[in-house]
Coordinates of C-alpha atoms and ligand atoms in Angstrom, one line a residue:
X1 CA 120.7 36.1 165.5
X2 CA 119.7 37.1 162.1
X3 CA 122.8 35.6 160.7
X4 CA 122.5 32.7 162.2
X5 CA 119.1 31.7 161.1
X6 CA 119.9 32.7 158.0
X7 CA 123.3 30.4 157.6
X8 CA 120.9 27.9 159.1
X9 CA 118.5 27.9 156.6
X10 CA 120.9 28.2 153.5
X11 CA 122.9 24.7 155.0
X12 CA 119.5 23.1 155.4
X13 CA 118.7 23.6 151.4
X14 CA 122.4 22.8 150.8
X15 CA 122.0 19.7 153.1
X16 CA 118.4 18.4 151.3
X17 CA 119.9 19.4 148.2
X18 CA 122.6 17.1 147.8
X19 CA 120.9 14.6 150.0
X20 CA 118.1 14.3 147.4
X21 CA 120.6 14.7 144.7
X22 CA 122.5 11.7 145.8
X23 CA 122.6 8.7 143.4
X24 CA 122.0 5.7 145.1
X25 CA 124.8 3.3 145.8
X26 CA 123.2 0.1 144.2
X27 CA 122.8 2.1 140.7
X28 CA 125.9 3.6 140.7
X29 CA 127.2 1.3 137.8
X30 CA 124.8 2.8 135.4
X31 CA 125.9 6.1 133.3
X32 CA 124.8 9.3 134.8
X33 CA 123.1 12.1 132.9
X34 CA 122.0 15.5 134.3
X35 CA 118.9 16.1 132.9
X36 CA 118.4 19.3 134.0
X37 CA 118.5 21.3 130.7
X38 CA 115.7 18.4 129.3
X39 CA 113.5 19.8 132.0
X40 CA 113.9 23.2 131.4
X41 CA 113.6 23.1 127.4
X42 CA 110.3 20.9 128.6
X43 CA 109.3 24.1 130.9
X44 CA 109.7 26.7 128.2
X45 CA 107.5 24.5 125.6
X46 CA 110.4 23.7 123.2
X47 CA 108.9 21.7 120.4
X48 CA 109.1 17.9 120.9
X49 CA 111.7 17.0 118.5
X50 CA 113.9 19.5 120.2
X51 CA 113.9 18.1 123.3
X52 CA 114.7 14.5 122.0
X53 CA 117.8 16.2 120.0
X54 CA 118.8 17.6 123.8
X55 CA 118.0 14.1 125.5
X56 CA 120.4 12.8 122.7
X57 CA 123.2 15.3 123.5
X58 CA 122.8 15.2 127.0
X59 CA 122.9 11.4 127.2
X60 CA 126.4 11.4 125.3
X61 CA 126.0 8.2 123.7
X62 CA 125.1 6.1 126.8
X63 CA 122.1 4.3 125.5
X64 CA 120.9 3.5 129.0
X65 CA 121.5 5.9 132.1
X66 CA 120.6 7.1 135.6
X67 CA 119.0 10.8 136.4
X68 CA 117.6 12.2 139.0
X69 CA 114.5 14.2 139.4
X70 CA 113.8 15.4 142.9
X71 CA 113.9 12.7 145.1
X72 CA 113.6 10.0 142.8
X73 CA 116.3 8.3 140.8
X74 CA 115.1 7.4 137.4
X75 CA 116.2 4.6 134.8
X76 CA 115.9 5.8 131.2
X77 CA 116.4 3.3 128.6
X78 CA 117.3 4.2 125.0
X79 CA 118.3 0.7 123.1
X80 CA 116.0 -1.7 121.5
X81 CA 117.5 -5.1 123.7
X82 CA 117.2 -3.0 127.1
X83 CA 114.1 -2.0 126.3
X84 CA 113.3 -5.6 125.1
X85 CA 114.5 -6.6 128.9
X86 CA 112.0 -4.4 130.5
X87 CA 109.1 -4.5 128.6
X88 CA 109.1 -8.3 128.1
X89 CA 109.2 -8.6 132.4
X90 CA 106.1 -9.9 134.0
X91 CA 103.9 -7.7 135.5
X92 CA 104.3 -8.6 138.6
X93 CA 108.2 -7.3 138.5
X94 CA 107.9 -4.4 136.5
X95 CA 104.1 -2.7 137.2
X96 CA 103.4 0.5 136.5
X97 CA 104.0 3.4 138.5
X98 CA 101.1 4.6 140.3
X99 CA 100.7 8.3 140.7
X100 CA 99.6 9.9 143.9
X101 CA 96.0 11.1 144.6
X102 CA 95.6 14.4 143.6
X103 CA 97.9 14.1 140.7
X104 CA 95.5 15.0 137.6
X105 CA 96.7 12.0 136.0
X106 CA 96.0 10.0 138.4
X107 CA 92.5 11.9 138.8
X108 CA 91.5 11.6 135.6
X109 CA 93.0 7.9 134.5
X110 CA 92.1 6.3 138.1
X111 CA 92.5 3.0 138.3
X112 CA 92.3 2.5 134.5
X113 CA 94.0 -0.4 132.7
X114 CA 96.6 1.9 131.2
X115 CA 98.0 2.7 135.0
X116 CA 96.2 -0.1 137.2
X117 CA 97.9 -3.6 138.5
X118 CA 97.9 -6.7 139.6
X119 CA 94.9 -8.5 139.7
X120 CA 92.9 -5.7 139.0
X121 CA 94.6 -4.8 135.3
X122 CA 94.3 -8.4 134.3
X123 CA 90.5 -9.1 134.8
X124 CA 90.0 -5.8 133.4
X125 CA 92.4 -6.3 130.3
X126 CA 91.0 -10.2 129.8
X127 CA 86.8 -8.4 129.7
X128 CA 88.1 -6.1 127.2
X129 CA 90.4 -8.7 124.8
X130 CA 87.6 -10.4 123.1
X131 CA 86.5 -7.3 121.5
X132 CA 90.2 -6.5 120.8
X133 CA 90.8 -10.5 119.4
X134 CA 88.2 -10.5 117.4
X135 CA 88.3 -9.8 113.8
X136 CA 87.4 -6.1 113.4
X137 CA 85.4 -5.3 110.5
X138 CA 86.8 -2.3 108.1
X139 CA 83.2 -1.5 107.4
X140 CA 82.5 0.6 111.0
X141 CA 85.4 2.5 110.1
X142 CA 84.5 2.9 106.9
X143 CA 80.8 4.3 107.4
X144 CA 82.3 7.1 109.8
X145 CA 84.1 8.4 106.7
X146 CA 81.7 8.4 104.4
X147 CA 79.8 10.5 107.2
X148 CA 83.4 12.8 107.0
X149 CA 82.7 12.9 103.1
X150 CA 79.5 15.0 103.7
X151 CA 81.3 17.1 106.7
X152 CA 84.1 17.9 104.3
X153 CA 82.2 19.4 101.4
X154 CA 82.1 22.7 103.5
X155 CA 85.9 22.8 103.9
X156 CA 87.1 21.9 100.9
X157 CA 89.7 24.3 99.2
X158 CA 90.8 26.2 102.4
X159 CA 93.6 25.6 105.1
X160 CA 92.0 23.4 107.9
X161 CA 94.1 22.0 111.0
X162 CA 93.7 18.5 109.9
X163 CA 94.9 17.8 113.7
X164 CA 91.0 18.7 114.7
X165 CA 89.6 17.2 111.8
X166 CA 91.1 13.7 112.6
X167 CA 90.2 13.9 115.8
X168 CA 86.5 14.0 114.9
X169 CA 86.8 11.5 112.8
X170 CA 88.8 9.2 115.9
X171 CA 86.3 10.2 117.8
X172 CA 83.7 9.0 115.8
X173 CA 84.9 5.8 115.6
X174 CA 85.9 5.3 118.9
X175 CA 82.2 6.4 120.0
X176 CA 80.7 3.2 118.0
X177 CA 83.9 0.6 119.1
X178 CA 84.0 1.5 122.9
X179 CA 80.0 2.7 123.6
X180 CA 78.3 2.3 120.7
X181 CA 77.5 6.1 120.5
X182 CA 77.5 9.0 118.0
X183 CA 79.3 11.9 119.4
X184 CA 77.4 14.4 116.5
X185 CA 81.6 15.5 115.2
X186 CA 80.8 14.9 111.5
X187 CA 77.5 16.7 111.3
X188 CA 78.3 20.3 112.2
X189 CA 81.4 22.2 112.6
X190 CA 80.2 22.9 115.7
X191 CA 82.1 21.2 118.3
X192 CA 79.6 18.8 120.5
X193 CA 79.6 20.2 124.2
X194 CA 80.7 17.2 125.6
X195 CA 83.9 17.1 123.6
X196 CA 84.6 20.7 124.2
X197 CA 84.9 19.7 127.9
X198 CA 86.9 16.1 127.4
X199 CA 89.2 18.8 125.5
X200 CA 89.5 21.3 128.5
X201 CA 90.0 18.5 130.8
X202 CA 92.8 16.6 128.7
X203 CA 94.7 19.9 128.3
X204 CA 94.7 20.5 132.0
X205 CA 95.4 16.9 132.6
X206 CA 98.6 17.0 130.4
X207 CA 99.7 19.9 131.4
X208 CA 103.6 19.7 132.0
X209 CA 103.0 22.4 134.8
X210 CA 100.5 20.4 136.5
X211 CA 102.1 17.2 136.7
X212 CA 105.7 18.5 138.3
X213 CA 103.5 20.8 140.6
X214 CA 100.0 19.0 141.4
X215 CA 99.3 21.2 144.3
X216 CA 98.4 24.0 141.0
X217 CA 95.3 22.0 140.7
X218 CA 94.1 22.6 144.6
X219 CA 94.7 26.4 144.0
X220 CA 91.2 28.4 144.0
X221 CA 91.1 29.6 140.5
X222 CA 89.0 30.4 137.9
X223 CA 90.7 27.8 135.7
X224 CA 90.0 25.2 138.3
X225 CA 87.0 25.9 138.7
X226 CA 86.7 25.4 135.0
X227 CA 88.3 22.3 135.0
X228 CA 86.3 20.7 138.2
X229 CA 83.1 21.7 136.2
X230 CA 84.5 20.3 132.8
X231 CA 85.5 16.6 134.8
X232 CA 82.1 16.5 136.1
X233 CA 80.4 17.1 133.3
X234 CA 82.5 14.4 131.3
X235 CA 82.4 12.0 134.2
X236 CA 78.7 12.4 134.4
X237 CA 78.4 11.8 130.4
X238 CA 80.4 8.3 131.0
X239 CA 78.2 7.5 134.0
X240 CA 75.0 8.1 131.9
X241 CA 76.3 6.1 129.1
X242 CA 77.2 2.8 131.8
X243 CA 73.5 2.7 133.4
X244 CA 71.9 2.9 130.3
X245 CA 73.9 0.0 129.1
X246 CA 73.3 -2.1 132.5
X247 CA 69.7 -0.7 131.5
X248 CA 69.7 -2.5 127.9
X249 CA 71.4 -5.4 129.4
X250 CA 68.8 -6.2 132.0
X251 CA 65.8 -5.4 129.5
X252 CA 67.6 -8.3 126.7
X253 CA 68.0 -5.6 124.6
X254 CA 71.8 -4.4 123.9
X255 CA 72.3 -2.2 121.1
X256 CA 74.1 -4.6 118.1
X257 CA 75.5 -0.9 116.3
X258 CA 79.1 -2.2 115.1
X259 CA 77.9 -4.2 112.4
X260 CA 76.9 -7.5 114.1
X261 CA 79.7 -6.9 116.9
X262 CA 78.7 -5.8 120.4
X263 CA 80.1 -2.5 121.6
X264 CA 83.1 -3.0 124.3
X265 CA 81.6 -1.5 127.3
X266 CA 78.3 -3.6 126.4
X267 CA 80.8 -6.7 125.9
X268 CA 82.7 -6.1 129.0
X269 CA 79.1 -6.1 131.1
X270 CA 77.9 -9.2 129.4
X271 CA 81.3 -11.2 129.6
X272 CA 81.4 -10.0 133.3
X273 CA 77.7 -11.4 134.2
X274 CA 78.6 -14.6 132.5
X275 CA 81.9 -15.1 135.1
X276 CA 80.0 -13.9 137.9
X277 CA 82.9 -10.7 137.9
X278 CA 81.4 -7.8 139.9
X279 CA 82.3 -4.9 137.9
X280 CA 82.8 -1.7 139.9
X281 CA 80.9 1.7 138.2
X282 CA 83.5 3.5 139.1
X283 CA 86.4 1.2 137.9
X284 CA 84.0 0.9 134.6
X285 CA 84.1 4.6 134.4
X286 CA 88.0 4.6 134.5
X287 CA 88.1 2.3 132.2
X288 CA 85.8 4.4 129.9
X289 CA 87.6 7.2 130.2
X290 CA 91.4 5.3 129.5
X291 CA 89.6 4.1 126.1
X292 CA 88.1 7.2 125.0
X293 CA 91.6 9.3 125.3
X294 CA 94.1 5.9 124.0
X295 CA 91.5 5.0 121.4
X296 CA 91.3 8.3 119.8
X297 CA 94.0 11.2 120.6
X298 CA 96.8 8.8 119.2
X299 CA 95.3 7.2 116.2
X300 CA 94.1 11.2 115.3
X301 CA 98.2 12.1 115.9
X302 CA 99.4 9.0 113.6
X303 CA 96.8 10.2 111.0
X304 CA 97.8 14.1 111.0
X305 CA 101.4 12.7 110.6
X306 CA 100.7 10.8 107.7
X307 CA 98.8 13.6 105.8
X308 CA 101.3 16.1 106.4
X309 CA 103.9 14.1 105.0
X310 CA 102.1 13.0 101.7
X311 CA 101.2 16.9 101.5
X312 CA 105.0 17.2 101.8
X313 CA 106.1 14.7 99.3
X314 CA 103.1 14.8 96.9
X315 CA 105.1 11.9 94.9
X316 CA 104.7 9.6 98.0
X317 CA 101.2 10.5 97.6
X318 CA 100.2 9.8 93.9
X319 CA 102.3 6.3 94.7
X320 CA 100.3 5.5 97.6
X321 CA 97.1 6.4 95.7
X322 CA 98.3 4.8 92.8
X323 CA 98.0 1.4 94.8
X324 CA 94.7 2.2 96.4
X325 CA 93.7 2.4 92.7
X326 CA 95.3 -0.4 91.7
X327 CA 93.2 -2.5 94.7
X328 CA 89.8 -0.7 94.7
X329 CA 89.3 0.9 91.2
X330 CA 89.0 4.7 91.1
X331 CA 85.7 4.7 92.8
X332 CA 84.9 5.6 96.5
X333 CA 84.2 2.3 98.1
X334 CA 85.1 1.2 101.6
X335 CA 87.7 -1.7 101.3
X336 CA 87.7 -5.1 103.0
X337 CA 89.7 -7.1 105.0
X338 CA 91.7 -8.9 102.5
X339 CA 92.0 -5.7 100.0
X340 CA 93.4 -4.2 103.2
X341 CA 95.8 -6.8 103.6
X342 CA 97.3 -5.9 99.4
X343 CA 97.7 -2.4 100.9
X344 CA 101.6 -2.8 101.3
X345 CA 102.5 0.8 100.0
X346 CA 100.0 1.9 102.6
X347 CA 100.9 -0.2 105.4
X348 CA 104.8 0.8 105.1
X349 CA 103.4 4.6 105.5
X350 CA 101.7 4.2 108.5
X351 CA 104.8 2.1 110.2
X352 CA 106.9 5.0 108.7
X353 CA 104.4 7.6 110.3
X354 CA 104.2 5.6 113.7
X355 CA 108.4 5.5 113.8
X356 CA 108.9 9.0 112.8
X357 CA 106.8 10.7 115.2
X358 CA 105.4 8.1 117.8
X359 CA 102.4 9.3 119.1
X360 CA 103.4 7.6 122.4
X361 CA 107.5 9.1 123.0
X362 CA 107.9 7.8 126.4
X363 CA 106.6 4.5 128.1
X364 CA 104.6 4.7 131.4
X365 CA 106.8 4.9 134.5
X366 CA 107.2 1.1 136.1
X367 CA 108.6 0.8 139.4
X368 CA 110.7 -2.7 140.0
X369 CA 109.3 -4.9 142.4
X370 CA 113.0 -6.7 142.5
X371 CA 115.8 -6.2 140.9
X372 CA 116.3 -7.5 137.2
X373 CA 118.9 -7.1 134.9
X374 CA 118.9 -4.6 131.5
X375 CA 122.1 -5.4 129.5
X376 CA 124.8 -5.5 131.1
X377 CA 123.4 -4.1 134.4
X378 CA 121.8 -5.1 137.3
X379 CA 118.8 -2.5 138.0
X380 CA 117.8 -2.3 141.6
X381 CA 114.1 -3.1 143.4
X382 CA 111.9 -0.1 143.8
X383 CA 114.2 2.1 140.9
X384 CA 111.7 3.8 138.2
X385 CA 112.1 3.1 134.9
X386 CA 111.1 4.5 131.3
X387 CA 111.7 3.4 128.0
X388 CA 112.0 6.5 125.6
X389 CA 110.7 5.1 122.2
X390 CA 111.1 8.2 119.9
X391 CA 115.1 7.5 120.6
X392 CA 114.9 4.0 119.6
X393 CA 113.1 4.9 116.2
X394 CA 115.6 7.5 116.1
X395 CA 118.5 5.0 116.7
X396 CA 121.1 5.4 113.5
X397 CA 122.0 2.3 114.1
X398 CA 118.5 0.4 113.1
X399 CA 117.5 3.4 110.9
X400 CA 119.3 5.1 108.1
X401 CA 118.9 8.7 108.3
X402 CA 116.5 8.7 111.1
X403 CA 114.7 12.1 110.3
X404 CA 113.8 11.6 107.0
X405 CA 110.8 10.0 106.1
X406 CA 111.0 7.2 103.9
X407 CA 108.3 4.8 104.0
X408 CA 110.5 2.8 101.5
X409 CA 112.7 1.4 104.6
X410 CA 109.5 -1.3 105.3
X411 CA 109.6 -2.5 101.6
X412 CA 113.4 -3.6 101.5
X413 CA 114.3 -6.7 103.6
X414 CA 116.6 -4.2 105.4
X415 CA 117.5 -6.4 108.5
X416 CA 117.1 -4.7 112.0
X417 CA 116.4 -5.4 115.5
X418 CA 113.1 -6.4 115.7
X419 CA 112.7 -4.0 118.9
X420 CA 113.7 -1.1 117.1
X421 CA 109.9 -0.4 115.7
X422 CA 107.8 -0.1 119.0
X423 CA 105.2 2.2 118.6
X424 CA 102.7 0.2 120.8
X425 CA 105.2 -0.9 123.0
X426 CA 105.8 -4.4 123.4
X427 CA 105.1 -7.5 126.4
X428 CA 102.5 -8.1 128.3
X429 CA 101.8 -4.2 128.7
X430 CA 101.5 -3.5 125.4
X431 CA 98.8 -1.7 123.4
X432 CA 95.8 -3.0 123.7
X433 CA 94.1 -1.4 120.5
X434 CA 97.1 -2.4 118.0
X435 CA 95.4 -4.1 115.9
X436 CA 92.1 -1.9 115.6
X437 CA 94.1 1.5 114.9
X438 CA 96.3 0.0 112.2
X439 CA 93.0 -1.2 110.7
X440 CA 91.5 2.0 111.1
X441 CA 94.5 3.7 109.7
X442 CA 94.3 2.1 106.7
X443 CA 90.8 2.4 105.9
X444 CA 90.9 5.9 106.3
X445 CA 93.8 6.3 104.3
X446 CA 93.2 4.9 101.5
X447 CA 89.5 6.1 101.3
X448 CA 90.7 9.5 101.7
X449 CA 93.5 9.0 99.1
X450 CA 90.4 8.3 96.7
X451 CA 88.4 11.3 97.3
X452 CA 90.8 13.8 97.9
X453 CA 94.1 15.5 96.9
X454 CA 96.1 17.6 99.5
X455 CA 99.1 20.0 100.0
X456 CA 100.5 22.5 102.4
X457 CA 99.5 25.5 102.2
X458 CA 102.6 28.3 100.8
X459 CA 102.9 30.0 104.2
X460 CA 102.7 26.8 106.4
X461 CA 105.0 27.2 109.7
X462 CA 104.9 23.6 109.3
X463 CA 106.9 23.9 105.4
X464 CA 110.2 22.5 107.4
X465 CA 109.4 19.7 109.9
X466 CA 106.4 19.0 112.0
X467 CA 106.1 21.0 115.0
X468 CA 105.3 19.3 117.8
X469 CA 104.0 20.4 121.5
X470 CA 105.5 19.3 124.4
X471 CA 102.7 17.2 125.5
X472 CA 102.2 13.7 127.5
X473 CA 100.5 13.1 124.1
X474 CA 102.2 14.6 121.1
X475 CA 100.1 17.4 119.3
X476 CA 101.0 19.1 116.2
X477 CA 101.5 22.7 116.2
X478 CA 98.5 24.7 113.6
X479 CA 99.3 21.9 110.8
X480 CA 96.8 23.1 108.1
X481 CA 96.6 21.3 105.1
X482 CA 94.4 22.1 101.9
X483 CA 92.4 19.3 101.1
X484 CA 91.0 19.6 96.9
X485 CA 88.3 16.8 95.7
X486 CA 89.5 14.3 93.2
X487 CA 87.6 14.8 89.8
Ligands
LIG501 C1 98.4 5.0 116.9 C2 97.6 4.5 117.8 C3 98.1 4.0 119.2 C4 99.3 4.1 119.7 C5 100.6 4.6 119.1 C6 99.2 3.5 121.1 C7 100.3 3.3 121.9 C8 100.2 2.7 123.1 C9 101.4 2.4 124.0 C10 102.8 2.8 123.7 C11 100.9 1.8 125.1 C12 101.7 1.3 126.3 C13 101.8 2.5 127.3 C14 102.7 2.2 128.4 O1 103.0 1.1 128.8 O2 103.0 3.2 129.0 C15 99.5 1.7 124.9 C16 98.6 1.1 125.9 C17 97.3 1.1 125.8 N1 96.5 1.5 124.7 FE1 97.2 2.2 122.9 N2 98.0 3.1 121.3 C18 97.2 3.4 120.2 C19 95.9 3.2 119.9 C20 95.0 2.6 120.9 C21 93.6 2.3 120.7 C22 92.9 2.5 119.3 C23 93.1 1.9 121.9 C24 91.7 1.5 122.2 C25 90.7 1.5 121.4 C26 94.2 1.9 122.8 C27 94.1 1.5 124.1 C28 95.2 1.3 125.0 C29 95.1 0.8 126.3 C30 93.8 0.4 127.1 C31 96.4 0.6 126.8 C32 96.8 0.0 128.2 C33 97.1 -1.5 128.0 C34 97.5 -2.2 129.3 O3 98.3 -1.5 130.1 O4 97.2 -3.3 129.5 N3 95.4 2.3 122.2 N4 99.1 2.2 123.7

């Protein structure tokens, strides 16, 4: 008897195993590539770039391919055209991938424009483009670091994790753009409470753990409890900041803070009253809380990977601050719009910054509302697919020597696939704040280039490469820097 249950049960795994295994009929044209190793680097936290240098083994020079993950078939697209043919689809055809309640993405994103649909995503996207279209003034940004001057003057000459420290700045800025609101991250090293719980949430949120198993998060721990606590807490600071907007809105008196501009959650209410648009609290709150983690935790990666490689290669350094001179003068001013746009040393950094390490690796899962056709193929309805962007600015065949950093490449007319650089993605799904972090890039850049000298400190475990945490959103590993004042 106990046999037979037992040869029961294994043939029943057996069974679901290669049931779920099975690659669908209508995709198998398309490479396959067992991705099992990928996962399992992911699981032991091997460092990002590792597990792009094992997606590129494992793929064997297919630059499209089908795996599987449980019972979904995936469609993973490595090549600037394919990715070109997905990302260019209407959204209608190719929406995002919506993740179950319960998932903490899903829980924490909602139905915010980064993972919503349809109607939905395009009257939310169209109330937040005017802020987006209009053009954004260097002087906000600007402010925030002279702000950062005063914070720095206690941690000058010492290692720092210049990771945190541009986060408070991103934060900063963010706080005036999307709410018109100072977080308190440049005026004591003290952490503000309400970041120290947007922190704890986003780690638990991100969690590779989390999102393969989502049931972890229903478990009665002491960590969940934590995290249920931290959510409310930052759910209840958005909600407080909303009403008191509707508030100033009703009382005529809407705080003007970013220099003359209207702040985007005070320009989304006002645009919505105007078009007669009910606007849900709770979709405003999702909203919210998309901006406040796109709008700040990538620029604040993009930032980090730009000072650690001018601490690396101090001659890319004095050249870039050689320019900045060149525009500004050798005193600390905030620069405009047009000096921005002499900045071309700069401006090939960040690119260079934003190809080598893309603060976003992997696009969003869309699921195919009917079938369309990537290359050569013909990619079935209802198929997931992803577009992995660190390959495609890995991709030897648009970039020479793909690992080094060479902001050079963006100065020579070298001639390239204009998909191959796609940092905010591209179509009608692309990045909404572009244009605002490349601004805010710059400013900060080249005021900091100004003021300040930096290096890597002798016993950096960064000395090598950049260390990178497997993360949804790329983090680097204890990347201290010495930061020296300019005389
Ligand atoms: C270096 C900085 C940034 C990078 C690399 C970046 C990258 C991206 C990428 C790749 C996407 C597409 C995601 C997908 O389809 O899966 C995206 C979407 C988005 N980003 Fe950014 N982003 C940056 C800065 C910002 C900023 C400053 C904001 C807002 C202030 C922002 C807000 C958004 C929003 C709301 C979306 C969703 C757009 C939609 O689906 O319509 N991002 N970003």
């Amino acid at each position: 008897m106990f046999t037979t249950i037992f040869f029961v049960i294994i043939f029943g795994i057996i069974y679901y195993a290669r049931k779920i295994n099975k690659i669908p009929k209508e995709t198998e044209h398309i490479p396959y590539v067992s991705t099992l190793s990928v996962v399992w680097a992911i699981m032991r936290g091997k460092p990002h770039d590792e597990i792009q240098d094992l997606i590129r083994k494992s793929s064997k020079g297919h630059d499209i391919f089908v795996n599987k993950l449980g019972p979904r078939t995936y469609i993973n697209i490595l090549n600037p055209d394919y990715a070109k043919d997905l990302l260019m689809q209407s959204e209608d055809i190719a929406p995002k991938f919506t993740y179950k309640s319960g998932n903490p993405m899903r829980e924490f994103f909602g139905n915010g424009m980064i993972f919503s649909n349809g109607d939905l995503w395009r009257t939310y996207r169209n109330l937040a483009n005017p802020i987006f279209n209009l053009a954004l003034s260097p002087e906000m940004v600007g402010e925030t670091i002279i702000d950062f001057f005063a914070f720095m003057q206690q941690n000058l000459n010492r290692p720092i994790d210049v990771f945190e420290v541009s986060q408070r700045i991103t934060i900063e800025v963010l706080g005036k753009l999307a709410f018109g609101y100072k977080f308190g991250c440049l005026e004591s090293e003290e952490t503000p409470q309400i970041i120290k719980a947007y922190k704890f949430v986003i780690a638990n949120v991100e969690s590779v753990y989390r999102l393969i198993f989502p049931w972890i998060n229903k478990l009665p721990t002491e960590n969940n409890r934590k995290f249920h606590e931290a959510s409310d807490e930052f759910n209840e600071f958005i909600y407080n900041i909303i009403e008191t907007k509707r508030n100033e809105i009703k009382n005529n008196s809407a705080n003007y803070t970013n220099n003359g501009h209207v702040d985007l959650l005070t320009s989304m209410l006002e645009l919505s009253k105007q078009e007669g648009i009910h606007i849900d609290t709770k979709q405003l709150r999702d909203e919210m809380a998309t901006f406040f983690v796109g709008g700040h935790d990538t620029t604040s990666l993009s930032l980090s990977t730009t000072f650690y490689y001018l601490a690396k290669y101090p001659e890319i350094q004095e050249k870039a601050r050689a320019e900045v001179i060149s525009i500004l003068g050798n005193e600390s001013v905030i620069p405009t719009s047009d000096q921005l746009k002499e900045m071309k040393y700069i401006y090939a950094i960040i690119k260079e910054s934003l190809r080598i390490i893309p603060p976003v690796p992997m696009i969003n899962l869309r699921i195919l509302e009917e079938p369309i056709k990537i290359g050569p193929y013909i990619i079935p309805k209802n198929v997931l697919c992803t577009v992995n962007i660190w390959q495609i600015h890995h991709d030897p065949e648009n970039w020479k020597n793909p690992k080094e950093y060479n902001p050079e490449r963006f100065l020579k007319n070298e001639k390239r696939n204009p998909f191959s650089l796609i940092p905010f993605s591209t179509g009608p799904r692309n990045c909404i704040g572009q244009n605002f972090s490349l601004m805010e890039q710059r400013v900060v850049l080249s005021m900091m280039l100004l003021k300040y000298n930096w290096t890597l400190p002798e016993n950096s475990i960064n000395k090598d490469k950049l260390i990178l945490a497997p993360h949804f959103l790329l983090r680097p590993v204890d990347l201290k820097l010495i930061f020296t004042e300019r005389n």
